[in-house]
Coordinates of C-alpha atoms and ligand atoms in Angstrom, one line a residue:
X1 CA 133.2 145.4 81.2
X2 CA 129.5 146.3 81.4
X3 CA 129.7 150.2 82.9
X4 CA 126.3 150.1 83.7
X5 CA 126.2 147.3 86.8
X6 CA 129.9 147.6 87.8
X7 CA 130.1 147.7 91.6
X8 CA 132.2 150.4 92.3
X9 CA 134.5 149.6 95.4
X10 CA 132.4 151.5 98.1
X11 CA 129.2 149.1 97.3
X12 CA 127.1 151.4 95.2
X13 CA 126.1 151.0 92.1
X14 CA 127.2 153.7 89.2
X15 CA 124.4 155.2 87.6
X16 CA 123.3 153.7 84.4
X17 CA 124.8 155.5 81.3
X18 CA 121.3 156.8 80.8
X19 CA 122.3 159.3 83.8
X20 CA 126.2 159.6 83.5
X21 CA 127.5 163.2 82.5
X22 CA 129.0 163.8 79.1
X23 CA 132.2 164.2 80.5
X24 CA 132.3 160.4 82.0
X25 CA 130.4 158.8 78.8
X26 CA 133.3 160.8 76.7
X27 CA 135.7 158.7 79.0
X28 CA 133.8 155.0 77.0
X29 CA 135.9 156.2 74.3
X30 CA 139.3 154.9 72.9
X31 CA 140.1 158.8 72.2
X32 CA 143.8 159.8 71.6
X33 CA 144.2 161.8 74.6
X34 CA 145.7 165.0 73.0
X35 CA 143.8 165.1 69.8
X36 CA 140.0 166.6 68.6
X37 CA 138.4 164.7 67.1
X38 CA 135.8 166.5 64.5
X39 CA 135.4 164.4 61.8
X40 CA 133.2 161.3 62.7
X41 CA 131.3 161.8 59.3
X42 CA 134.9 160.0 57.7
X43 CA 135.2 157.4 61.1
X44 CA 133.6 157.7 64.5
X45 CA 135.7 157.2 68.0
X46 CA 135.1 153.4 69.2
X47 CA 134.2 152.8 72.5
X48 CA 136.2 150.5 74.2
X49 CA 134.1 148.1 75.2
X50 CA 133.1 147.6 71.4
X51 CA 136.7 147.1 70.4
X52 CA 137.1 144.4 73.3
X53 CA 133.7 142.7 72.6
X54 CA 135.1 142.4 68.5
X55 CA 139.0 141.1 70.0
X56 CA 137.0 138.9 72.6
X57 CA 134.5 137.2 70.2
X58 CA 137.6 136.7 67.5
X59 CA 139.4 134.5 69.8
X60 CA 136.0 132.6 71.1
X61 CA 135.6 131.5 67.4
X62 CA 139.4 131.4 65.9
X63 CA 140.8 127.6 66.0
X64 CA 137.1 126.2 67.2
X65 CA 135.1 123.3 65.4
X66 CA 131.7 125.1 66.1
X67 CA 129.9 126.0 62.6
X68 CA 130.1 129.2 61.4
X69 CA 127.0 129.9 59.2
X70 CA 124.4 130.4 61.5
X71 CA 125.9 133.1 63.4
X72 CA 126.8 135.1 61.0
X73 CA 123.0 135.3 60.2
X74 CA 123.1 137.4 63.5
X75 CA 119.6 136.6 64.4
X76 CA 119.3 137.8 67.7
X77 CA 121.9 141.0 66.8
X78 CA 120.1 142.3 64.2
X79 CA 116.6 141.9 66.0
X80 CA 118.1 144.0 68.9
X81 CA 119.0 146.7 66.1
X82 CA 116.2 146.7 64.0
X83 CA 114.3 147.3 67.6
X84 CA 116.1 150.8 68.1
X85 CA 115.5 151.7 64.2
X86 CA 111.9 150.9 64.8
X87 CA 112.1 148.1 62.1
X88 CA 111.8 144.0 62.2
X89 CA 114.6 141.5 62.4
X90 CA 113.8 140.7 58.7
X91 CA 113.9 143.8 57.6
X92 CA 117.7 144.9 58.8
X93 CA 121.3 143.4 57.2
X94 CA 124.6 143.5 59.0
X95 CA 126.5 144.7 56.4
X96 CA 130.0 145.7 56.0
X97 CA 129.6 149.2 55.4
X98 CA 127.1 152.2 53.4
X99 CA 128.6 151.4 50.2
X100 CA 128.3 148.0 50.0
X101 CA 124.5 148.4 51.3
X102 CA 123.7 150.7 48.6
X103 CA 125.9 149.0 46.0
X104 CA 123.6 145.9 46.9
X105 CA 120.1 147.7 46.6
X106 CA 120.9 149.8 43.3
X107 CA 122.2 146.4 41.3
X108 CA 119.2 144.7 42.9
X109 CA 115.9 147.4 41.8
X110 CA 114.5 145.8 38.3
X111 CA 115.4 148.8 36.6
X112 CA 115.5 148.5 32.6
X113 CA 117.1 150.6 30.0
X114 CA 115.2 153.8 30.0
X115 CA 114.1 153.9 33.6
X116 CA 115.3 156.6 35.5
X117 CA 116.8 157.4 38.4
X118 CA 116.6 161.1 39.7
X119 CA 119.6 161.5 42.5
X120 CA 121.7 164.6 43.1
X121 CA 125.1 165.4 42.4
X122 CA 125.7 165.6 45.8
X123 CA 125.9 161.5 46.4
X124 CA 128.9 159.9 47.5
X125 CA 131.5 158.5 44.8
X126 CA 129.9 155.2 46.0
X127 CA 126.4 156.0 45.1
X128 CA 127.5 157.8 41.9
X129 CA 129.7 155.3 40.5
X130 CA 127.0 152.2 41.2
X131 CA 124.4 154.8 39.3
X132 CA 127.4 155.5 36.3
X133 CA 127.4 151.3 36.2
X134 CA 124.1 151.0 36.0
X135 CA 123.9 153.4 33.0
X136 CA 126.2 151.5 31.5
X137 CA 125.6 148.2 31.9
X138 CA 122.1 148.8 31.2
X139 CA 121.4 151.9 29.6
X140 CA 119.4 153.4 32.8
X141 CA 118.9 157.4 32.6
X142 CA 120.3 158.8 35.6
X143 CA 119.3 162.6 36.5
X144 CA 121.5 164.5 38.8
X145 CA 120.1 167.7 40.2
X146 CA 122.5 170.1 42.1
X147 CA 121.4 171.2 45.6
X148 CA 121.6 174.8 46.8
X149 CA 124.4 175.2 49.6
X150 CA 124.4 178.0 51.6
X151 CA 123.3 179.0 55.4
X152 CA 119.6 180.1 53.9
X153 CA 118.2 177.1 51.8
X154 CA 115.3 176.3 52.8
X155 CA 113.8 172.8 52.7
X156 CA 110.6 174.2 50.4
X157 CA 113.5 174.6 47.8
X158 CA 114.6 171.4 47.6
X159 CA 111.4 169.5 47.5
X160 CA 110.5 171.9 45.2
X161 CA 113.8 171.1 43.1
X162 CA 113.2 167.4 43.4
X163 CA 109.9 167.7 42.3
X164 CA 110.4 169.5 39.1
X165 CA 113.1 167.1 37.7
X166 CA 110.6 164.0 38.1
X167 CA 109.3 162.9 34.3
X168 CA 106.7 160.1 33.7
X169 CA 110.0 157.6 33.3
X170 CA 111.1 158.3 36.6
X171 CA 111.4 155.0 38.6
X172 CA 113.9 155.9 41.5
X173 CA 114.5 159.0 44.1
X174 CA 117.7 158.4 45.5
X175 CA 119.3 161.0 47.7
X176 CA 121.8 161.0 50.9
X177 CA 119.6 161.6 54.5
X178 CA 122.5 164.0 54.6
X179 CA 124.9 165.3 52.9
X180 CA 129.1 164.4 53.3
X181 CA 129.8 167.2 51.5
X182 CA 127.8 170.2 52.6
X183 CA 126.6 168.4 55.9
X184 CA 122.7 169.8 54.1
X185 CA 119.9 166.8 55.9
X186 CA 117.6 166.6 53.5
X187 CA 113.9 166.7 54.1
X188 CA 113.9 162.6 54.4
X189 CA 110.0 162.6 55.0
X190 CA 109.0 165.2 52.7
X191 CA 111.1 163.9 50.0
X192 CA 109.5 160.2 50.6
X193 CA 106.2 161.6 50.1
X194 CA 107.1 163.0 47.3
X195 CA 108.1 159.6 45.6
X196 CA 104.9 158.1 46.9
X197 CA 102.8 160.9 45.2
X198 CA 104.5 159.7 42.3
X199 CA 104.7 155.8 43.1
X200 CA 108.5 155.8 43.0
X201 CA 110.7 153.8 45.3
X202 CA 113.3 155.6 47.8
X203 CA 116.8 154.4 47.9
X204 CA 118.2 157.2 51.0
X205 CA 121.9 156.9 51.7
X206 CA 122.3 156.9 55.4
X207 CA 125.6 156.5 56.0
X208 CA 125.6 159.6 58.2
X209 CA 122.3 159.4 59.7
X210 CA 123.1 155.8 62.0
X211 CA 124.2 156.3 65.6
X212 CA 123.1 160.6 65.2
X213 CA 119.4 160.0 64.5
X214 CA 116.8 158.7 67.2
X215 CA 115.3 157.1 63.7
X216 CA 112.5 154.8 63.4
X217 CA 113.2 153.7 60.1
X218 CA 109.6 152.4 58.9
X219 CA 108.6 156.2 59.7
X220 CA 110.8 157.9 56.9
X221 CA 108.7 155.9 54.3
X222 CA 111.8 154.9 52.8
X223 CA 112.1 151.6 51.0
X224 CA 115.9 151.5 51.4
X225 CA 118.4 152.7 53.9
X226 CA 122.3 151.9 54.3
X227 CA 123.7 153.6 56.8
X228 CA 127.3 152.9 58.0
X229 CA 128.4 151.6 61.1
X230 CA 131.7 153.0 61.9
X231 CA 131.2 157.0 61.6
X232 CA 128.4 158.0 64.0
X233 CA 127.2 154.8 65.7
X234 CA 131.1 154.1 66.2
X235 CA 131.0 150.5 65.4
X236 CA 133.9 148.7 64.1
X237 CA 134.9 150.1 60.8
X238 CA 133.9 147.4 58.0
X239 CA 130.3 147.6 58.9
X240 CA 127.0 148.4 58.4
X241 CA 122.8 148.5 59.0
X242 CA 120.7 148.2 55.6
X243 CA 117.2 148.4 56.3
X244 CA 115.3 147.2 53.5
X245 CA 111.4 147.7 53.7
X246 CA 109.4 144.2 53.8
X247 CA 106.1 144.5 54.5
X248 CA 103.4 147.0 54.0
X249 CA 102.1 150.1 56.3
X250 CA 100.5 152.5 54.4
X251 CA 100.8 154.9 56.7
X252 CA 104.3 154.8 56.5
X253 CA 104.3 154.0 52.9
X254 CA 101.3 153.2 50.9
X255 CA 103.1 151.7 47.6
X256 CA 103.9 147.9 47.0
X257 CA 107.0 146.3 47.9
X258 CA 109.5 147.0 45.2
X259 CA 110.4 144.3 42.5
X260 CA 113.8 143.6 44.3
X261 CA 117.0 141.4 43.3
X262 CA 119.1 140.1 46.9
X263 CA 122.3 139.9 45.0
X264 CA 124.9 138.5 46.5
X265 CA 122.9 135.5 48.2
X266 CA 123.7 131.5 49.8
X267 CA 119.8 132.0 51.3
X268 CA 117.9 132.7 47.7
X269 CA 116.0 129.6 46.3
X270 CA 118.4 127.5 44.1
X271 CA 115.4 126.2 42.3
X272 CA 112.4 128.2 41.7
X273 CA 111.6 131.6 42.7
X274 CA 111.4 132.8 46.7
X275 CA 107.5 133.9 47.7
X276 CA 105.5 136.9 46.2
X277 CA 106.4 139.7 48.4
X278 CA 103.6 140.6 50.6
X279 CA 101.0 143.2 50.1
X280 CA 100.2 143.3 53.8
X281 CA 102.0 144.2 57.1
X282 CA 102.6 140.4 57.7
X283 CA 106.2 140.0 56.0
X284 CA 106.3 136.8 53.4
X285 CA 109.8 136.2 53.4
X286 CA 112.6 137.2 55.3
X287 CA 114.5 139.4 53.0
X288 CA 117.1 140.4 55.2
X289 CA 118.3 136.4 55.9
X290 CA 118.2 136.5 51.9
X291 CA 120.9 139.3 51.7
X292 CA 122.5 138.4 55.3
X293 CA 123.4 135.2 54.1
X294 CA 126.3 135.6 51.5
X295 CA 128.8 132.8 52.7
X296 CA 131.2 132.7 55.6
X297 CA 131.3 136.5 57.8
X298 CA 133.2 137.7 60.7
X299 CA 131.2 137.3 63.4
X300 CA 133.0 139.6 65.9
X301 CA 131.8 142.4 63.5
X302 CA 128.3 142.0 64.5
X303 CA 128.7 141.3 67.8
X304 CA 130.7 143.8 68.0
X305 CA 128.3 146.3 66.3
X306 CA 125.5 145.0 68.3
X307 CA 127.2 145.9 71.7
X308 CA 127.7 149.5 70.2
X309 CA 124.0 149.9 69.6
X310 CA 123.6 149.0 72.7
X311 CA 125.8 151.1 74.6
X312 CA 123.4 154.2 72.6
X313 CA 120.4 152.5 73.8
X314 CA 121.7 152.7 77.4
X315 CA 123.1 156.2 77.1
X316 CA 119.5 156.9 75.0
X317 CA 119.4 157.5 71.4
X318 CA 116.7 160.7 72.4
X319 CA 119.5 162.0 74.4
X320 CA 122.4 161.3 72.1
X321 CA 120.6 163.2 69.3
X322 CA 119.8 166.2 71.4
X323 CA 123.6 166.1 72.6
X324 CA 125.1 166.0 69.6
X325 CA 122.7 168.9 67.8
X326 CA 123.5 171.3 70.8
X327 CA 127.2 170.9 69.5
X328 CA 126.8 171.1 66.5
X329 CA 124.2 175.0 67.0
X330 CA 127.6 175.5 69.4
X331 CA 129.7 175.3 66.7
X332 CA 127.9 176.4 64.1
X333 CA 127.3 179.9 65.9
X334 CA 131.2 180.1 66.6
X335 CA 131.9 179.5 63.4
X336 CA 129.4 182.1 62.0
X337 CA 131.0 184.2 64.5
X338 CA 134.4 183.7 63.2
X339 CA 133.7 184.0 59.7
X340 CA 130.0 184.8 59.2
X341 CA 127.0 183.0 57.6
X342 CA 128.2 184.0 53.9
X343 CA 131.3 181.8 54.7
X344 CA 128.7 178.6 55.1
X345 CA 127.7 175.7 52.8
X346 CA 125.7 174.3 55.2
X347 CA 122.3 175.5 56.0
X348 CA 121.7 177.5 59.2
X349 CA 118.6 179.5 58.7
X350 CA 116.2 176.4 58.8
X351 CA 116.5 174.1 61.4
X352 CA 114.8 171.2 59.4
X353 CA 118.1 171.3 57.5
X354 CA 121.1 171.2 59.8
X355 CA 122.8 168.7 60.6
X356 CA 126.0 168.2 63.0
X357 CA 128.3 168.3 59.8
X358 CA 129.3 171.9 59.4
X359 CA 130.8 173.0 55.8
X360 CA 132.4 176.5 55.5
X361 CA 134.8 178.4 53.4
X362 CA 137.6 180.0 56.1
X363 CA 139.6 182.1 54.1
X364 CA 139.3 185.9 53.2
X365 CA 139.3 185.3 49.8
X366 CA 136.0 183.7 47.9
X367 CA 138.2 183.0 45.1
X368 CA 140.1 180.5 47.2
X369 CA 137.0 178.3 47.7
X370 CA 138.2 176.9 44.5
X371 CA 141.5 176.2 45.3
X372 CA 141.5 172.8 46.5
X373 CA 145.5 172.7 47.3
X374 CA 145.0 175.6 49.7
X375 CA 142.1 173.8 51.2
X376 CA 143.7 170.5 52.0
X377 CA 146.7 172.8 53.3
X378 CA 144.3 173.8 55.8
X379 CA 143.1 171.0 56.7
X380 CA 146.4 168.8 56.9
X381 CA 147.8 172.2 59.1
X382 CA 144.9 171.4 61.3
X383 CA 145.8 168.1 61.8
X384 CA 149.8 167.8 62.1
X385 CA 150.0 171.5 64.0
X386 CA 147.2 171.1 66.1
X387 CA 146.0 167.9 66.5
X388 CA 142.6 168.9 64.7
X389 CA 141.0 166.2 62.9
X390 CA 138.4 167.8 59.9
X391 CA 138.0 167.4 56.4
X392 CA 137.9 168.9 53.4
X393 CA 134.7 168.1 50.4
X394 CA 134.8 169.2 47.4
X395 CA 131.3 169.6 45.2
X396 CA 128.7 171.4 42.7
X397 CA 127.7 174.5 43.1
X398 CA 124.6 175.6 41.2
X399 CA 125.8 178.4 38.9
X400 CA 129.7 178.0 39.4
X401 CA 132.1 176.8 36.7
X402 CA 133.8 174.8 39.2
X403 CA 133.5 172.6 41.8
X404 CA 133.9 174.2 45.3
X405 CA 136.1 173.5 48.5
X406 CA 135.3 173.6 51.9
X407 CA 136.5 173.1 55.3
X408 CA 134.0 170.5 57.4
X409 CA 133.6 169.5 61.1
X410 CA 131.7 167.6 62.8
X411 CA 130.2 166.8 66.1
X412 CA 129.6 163.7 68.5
X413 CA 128.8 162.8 71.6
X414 CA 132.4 162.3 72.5
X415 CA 133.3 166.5 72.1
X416 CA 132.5 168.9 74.4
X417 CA 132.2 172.8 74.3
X418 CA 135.8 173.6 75.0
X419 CA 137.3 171.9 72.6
X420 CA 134.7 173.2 69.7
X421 CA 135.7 176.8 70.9
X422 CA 139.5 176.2 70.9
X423 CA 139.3 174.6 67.3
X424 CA 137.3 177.5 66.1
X425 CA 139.9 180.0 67.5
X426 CA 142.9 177.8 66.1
X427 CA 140.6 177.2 62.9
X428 CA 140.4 181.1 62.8
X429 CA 144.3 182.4 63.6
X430 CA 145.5 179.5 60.8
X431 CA 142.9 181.2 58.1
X432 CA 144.0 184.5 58.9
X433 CA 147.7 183.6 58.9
X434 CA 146.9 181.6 55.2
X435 CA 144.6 184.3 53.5
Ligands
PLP501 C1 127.0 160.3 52.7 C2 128.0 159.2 52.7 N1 127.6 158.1 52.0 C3 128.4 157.0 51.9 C4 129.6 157.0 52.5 C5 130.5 155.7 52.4 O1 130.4 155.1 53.7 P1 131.0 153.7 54.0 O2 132.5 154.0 54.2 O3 130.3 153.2 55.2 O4 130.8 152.8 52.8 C6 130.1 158.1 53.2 C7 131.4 158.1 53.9 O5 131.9 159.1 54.3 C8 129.2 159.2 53.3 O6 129.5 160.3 54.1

C-alpha cells in the first residue's frame, strides 16, 4: 500500500508523508499498541509497508525458475540509497548488518604487523573483537583511548584526546559516529580531518547514525561507513548500508583511495588483479559490486530495505532528523529534571555532541552505577511492569576501577512527548522505590 497516492473514499488525495502529522506517520508503524518503545539503538519499529514489501517479494521469488544473481546485486536499490547518503551506486553495499560491514572493511585495510590502529574503548564488541583478531592474527597494535562521559564534554576534548594518542605508526582512526554506550556523537568531521592532517584512513561505525542523520556520506570525509539497517532506518533486521569511498574529492577528502581487500567476493578477478583504484573523482571500478556480490542473497532484504529508505525520503530525512532531536532535548531535559545533569553519561552541554541516545545513572546512590545486577533490574522492571523498552550499557570510565552501568533511552520518529514524559515519571518512581 503506497500511503502517499491512496485515494481516500471521499476522492481526495491524502497528503504526501512529507506533510502528514507525527501522530498519523507514528500510525506506518507495526508498534505493539500498549508498549514504549525507547530503544531503537538495539532494533527500530518496522513500518508495515516494509514488512509487507520483504513477505511480498519472498513469495514472488520462492519456487520460481528466474535467476537469482543479478538481483541480489540490487542495482537500482542501492543507487536509490546511495542517492539519499549523498554517495554513488558503486560506492554503497547492501549488507546484512553494521557488524558484518565493519567486520568486512577491518580484515580488508592492508594493515601489517606493527601498523596501528587508534580506536576507543567505547566500540561495539563487534568492532573490538575484529580489532582483538587482527592483533592476533597479524600482530597489528591496536590503541584504545577512553572517552570522557558526562553532560559537559566538550567536542574540543575529544579531538584533542584523539589527537594526542596518534604516533608516526598510526595507520587507522576508527571510532563509532556515536556511541551505543553513552549515546556521545562524536565530532565525525573534525575527527576525519584529523586523520587527513595525518594521511590516515577512517573506518566510522555507523550503525547508529542510518535512518537518524540527514547524512551525505562523501561529506564526513570518511573512507568507511557501516551503518545498520534495522535500528534507526527500521529496515528489516539482518541488514545493512556500507559506504565505502571510491573515488577522489578532495574537498571531501584529499588522501588516495586506501589499499583495500573486498573479502568475501564472487565479483573479484579470478585471474589477475581488479584496476588501480582511481586518483580522480571518476570511479575505476565498482567496489561496491566487488563486495555486493558474495553468492546467492535474499532479495526481499533489499527490497525491503530499499522501500524503508524510501518511506524517509517521503516523510524527509531533514524533517526526520529535526523530529527525532526535539525528542530527544525533550527527554533529555526531563530526565535532567528528574535526576539532574550529574546523573548523565551523555553529553548535554554541547550540542555538537548529543545525540537521541540518552545514558544516565537513576539511582540515589553513585556507588550503584557499578552494580550491574541492580541496573538490569531496572531495566527488565521497566519492561515487564511497565511496558518500557530501554537498555542498559555498560563501559570505561576514565579514572574508575570499574566499568560503569547506565540506564539508556532512545528516541524516533515513532514516540511522541507523552509517552517520553510518562516513562520519565515511571523511570523516576521505580528509582526511587529501588534506591
Ligand atoms: C554503535 C554500534 N555498532 C555496532 C552495532 C552492531 O550493529 P548490527 O546489529 O547492525 O551489527 C551496534 C548495535 O547496537 C551499535 O550500537
Amino acid at each position: 500500500m503506497d500511503l502517499t497516492v491512496a485515494a481516500p473514499p471521499n476522492g481526495t488525495r491524502k497528503p504526501p508523508l512529507r506533510e502528514q502529522s507525527w501522530a498519523r506517520i507514528r500510525e506506518l508503524f507495526a508498534l505493539a499498541p500498549d508498549a514504549t518503545h525507547l530503544n531503537t539503538g538495539t532494533v527500530g519499529a518496522m513500518p508495515r509497508e516494509v514488512l509487507d514489501t520483504a513477505d511480498r517479494v519472498t513469495r514472488e521469488w520462492t519456487g520460481g525458475l528466474l535467476d537469482v544473481y543479478p538481483p541480489t546485486l540490487y542495482p537500482e536499490h542501492r543507487a536509490t540509497i546511495a542517492k539519499a547518503y549523498g554517495i554513488d551506486q558503486d560506492e554503497l553495499v547492501i549488507s546484512h548488518n553494521a557488524t558484518e560491514g565493519m567486520a568486512r572493511v577491518i580484515h580488508g585495510l592492508d594493515l601489517r604487523a606493527g601498523d596501528e590502529v587508534l580506536t576507543t574503548s567505547h566500540e561495539c564488541y563487534s568492532v573490538l573483537s575484529n580489532f582483538n583478531l587482527l592483533r592476533n592474527r597479524h600482530g597489528v597494535v591496536i590503541r584504545t583511548i577512553t572517552p570522557p562521559t558526562g553532560f559537559d564534554v566538550r567536542a574540543e576534548e575529544v579531538v584533542a584526546l584523539f589527537e594526542q594518542s596518534i604516533t608516526p605508526r598510526t595507520k587507522v582512526l576508527a571510532f563509532a559516529g556515536i556511541t551505543l554506550f553513552t549515546g556521545m556523537m562524536l565530532p565525525i568531521r573534525a575527527l576525519c580531518e584529523l586523520a587527513h592532517r595525518h594521511g590516515l584512513t577512517t573506518v566510522i561505525d555507523g550503525a547508529l547514525l542510518a535512518g537518524m542523520l540527514d547524512c551525505d556520506f562523501r561529506a564526513t570525509g570518511a573512507d568507511f561507513i557501516s551503518c545498520s539497517g534495522s535500528k534507526f532506518q527500521c529496515g528489516p533486521l539482518g541488514t545493512g548500508l556500507l559506504y565505502v569511498r571510491n573515488k577522489v574529492h578532495p574537498e571531501h577528502n584529499p588522501l588516495p583511495l586506501p589499499e583495500f581487500w573486498p573479502i568475501i567476493s564472487t565479483w573479484y578477478p579470478m585471474q589477475g588483479a581488479p584496476p588501480p583504484r582511481t586518483t580522480t573523482s571518476v570511479e575505476s571500478c565498482n567496489i561496491g559490486d566487488y563486495l555486493q556480490s558474495a553468492g546467492s542473497a535474499s532479495i526481499a532484504r533489499g527490497a525491503a530495505l530499499a522501500r524503508a529508505c524510501e518511506l524517509w525520503d517521503e516523510i524527509g530525512r531533514d524533517r526526520i532528523e529535526r523530529r527525532v532531536f526535539e525528542l530527544a532535548e525533550h527527554a533529555r531535559g526531563r530526565l535532567a529534571e528528574r535526576f539532574g545533569t550529574a546523573a548523565m553519561y551523555s553529553p548535554g552541554s554541547d550540542p555538537g555532541l548529543r545525540s537521541p541516545l540518552i545514558a544516565f545513572h537513576p539511582f540515589t546512590d553513585p556507588r550503584d552505577a557499578w552494580n550491574v545486577k541492580k541496573v538490569a533490574e531496572f531495566v527488565a522492571r521497566l519492561e515487564s511492569e511497565h511496558r518500557i523498552w530501554t537498555r542498559w550499557t555498560e563501559f570505561d570510565v576514565p579514572g574508575s576501577p570499574h566499568q560503569h552501568y547506565a540506564a539508556r533511552i532512545c528516541t524516533h520518529i515513532f514516540n511522541d512527548h507523552t509517552e517520553i514524559d510518562r516513562a520519565v515519571d515511571v523511570m523516576g518512581r521505580l528509582a526511587a522505590a529501588m534506591s
